[in-house]
Coordinates of N, CA and C in Angstrom, one line a residue:
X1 N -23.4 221.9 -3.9 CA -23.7 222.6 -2.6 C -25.1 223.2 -2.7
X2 N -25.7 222.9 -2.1 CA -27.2 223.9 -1.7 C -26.9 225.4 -1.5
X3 N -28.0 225.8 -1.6 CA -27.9 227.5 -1.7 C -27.3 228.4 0.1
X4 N -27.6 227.3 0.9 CA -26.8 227.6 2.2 C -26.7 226.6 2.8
X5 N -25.8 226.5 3.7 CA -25.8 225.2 5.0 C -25.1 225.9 6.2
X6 N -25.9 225.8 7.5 CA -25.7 226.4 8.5 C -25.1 225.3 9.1
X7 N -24.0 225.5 9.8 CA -23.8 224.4 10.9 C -23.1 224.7 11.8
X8 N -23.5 224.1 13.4 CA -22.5 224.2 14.6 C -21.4 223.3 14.4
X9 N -20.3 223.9 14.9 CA -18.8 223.0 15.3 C -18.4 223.2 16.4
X10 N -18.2 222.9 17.6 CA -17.1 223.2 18.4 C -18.0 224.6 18.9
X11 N -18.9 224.8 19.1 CA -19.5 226.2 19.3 C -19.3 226.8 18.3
X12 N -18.7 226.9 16.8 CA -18.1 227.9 16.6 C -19.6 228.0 15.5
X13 N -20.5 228.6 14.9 CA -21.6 228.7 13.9 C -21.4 229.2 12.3
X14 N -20.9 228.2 11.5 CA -20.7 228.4 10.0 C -21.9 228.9 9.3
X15 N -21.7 229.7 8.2 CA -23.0 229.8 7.1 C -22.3 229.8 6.1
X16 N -21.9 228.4 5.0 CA -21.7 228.7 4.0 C -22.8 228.5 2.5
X17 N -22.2 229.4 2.1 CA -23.3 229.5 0.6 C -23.2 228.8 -0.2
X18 N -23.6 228.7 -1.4 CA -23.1 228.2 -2.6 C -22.5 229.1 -3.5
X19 N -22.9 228.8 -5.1 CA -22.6 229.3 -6.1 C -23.5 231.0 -6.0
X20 N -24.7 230.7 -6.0 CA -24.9 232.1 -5.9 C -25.7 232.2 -4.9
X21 N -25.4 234.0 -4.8 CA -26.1 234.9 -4.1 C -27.1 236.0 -4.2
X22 N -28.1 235.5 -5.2 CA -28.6 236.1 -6.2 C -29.9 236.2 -5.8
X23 N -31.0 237.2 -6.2 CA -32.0 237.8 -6.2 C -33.3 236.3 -6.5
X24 N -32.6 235.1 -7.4 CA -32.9 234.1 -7.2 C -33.2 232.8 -6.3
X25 N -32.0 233.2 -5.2 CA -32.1 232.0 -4.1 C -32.1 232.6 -3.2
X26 N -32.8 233.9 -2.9 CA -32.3 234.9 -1.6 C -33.9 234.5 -0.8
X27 N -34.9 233.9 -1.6 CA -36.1 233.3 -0.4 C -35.7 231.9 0.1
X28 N -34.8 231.7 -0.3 CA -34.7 229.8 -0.1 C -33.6 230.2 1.1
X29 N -32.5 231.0 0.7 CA -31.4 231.5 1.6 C -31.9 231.9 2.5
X30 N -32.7 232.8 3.0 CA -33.5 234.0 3.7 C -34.3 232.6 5.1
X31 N -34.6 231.9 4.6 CA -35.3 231.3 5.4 C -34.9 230.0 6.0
X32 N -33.9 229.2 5.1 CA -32.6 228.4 6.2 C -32.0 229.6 6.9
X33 N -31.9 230.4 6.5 CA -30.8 231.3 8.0 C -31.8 231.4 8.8
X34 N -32.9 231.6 8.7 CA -33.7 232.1 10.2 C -33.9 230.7 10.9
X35 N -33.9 229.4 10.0 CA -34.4 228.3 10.9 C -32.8 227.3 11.3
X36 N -31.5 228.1 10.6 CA -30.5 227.6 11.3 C -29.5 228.3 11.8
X37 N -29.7 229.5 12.7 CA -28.6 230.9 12.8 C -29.5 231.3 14.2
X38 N -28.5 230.8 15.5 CA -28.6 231.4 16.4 C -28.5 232.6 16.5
X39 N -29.0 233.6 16.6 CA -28.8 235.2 16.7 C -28.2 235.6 18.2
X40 N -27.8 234.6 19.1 CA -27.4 234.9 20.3 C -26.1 234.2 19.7
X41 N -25.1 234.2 19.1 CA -24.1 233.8 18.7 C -23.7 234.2 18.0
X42 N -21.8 234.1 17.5 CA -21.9 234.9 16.3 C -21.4 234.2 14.8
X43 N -21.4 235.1 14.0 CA -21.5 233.8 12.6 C -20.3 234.1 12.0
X44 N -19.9 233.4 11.4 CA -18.6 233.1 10.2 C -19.5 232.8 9.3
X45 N -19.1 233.9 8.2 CA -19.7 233.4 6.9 C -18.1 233.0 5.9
X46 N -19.1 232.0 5.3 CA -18.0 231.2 4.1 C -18.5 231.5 2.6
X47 N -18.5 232.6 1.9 CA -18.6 232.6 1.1 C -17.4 232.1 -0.1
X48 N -16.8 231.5 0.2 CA -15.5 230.7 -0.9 C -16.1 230.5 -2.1
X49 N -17.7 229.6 -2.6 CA -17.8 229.0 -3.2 C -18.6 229.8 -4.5
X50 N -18.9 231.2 -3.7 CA -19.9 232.3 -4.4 C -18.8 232.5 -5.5
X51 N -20.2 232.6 -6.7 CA -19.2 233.2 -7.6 C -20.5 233.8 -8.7
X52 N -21.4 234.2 -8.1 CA -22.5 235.2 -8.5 C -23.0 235.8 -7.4
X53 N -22.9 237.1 -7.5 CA -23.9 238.1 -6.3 C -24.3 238.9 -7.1
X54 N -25.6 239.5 -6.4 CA -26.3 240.3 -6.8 C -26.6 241.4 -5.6
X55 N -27.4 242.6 -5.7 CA -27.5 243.9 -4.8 C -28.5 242.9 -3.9
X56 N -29.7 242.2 -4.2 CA -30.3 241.0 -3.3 C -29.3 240.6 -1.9
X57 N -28.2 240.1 -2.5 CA -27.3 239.3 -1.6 C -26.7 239.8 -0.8
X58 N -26.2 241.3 -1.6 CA -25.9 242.1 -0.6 C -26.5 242.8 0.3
X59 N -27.9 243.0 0.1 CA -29.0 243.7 1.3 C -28.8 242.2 2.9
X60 N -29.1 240.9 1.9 CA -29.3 239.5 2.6 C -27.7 239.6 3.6
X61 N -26.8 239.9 3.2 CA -25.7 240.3 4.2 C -25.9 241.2 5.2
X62 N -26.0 242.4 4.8 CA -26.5 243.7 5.6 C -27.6 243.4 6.8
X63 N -28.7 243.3 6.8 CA -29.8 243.0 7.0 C -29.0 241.5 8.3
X64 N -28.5 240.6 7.7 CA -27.9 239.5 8.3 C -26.9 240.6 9.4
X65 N -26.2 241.3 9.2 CA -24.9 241.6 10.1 C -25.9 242.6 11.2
X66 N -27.0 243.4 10.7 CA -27.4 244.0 11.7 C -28.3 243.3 12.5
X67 N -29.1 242.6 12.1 CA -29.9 241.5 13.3 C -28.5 240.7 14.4
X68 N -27.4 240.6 14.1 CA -26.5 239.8 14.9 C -25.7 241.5 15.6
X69 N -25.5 242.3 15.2 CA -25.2 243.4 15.9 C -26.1 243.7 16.8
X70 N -27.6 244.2 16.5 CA -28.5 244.6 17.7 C -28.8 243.0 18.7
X71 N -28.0 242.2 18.4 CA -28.2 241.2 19.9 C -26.8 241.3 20.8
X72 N -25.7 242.1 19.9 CA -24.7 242.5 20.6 C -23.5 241.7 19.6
X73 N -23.8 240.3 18.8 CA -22.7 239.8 18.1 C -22.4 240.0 17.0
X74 N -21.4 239.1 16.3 CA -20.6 239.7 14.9 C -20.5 239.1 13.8
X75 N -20.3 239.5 12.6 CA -20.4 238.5 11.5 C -19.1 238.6 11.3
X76 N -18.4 237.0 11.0 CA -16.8 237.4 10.8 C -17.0 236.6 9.3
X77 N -15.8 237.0 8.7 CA -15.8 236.4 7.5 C -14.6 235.5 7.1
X78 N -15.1 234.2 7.0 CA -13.9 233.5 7.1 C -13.4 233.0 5.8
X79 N -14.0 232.6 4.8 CA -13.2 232.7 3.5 C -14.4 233.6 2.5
X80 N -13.6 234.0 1.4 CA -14.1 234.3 0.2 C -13.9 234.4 -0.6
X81 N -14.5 234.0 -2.0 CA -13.7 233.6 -3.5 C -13.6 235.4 -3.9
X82 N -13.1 234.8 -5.3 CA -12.3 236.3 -5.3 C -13.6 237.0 -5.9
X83 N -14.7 236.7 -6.9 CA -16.0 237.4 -7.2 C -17.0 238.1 -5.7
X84 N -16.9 237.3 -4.4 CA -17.2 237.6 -3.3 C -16.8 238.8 -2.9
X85 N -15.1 238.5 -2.7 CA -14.0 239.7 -2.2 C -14.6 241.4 -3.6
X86 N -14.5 241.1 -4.6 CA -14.9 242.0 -5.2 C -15.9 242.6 -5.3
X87 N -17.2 242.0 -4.7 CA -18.5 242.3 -4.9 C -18.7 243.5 -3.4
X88 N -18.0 242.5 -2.4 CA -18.3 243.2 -0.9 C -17.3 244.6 -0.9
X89 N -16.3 244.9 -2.1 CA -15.4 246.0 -2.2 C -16.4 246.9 -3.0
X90 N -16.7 246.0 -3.6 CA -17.9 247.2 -4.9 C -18.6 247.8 -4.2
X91 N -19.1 247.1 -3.4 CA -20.5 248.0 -2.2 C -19.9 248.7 -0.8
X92 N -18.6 248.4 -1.2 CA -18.4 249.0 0.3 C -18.0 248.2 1.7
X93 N -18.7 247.2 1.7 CA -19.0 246.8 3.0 C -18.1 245.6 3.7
X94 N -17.0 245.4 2.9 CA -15.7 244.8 3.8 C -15.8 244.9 4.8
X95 N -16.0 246.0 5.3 CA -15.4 246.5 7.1 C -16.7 246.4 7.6
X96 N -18.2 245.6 7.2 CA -19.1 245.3 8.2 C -18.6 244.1 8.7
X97 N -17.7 243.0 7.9 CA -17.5 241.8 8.6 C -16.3 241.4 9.3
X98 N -16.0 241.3 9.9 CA -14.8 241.3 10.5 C -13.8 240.1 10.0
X99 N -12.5 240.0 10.6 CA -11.8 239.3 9.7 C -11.8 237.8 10.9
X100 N -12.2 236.7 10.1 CA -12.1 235.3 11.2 C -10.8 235.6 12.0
X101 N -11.1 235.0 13.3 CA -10.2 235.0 14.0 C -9.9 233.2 14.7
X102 N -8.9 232.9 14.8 CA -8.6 231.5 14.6 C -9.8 231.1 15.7

């Protein structure tokens, strides 16, 4: 898997990652999101497949959930591997993403 892939379905707008989320792929990451992430929409991130993060990845979230808040929408989170789940508990920031809704 590449370091991201954005894609429409059904309206609905996926961003899933890869393996990592690291201070290494966060320019290659950083810049498919701008050229494939409606910001008038809202995002489902997939991070299932993450299984490295870094404080990089986590700013690259942050930063991601507030550009989609100041247009008014939301970052839901629709899966995550368990190094994911534990990384976004480490920092706190579970409760910026909301939980997918079907």
């Amino acid at each position: 898997m590449t370091a991201v892939t954005c894609t429409t379905q059904n309206n609905r707008q996926t961003v899933a990652f890869g393996q990592e989320l690291t201070i290494f792929q966060v320019d290659d990451i950083h810049q498919a999101m701008l050229l494939g992430i409606d910001f008038e929409k809202d995002v489902y991130l997939d991070l299932s497949q993450v299984k490295e993060f870094d404080t990089t990845g986590v700013q690259l979230l942050i930063a991601l959930n507030m550009s989609l808040t100041s247009s008014g929408k939301k970052a839901y989170l629709s899966a995550a591997s368990e190094d994911a789940q534990s990384c976004l508990a480490l920092f706190n920031i579970t409760d910026l993403f909301a939980p997918a809704h079907a």
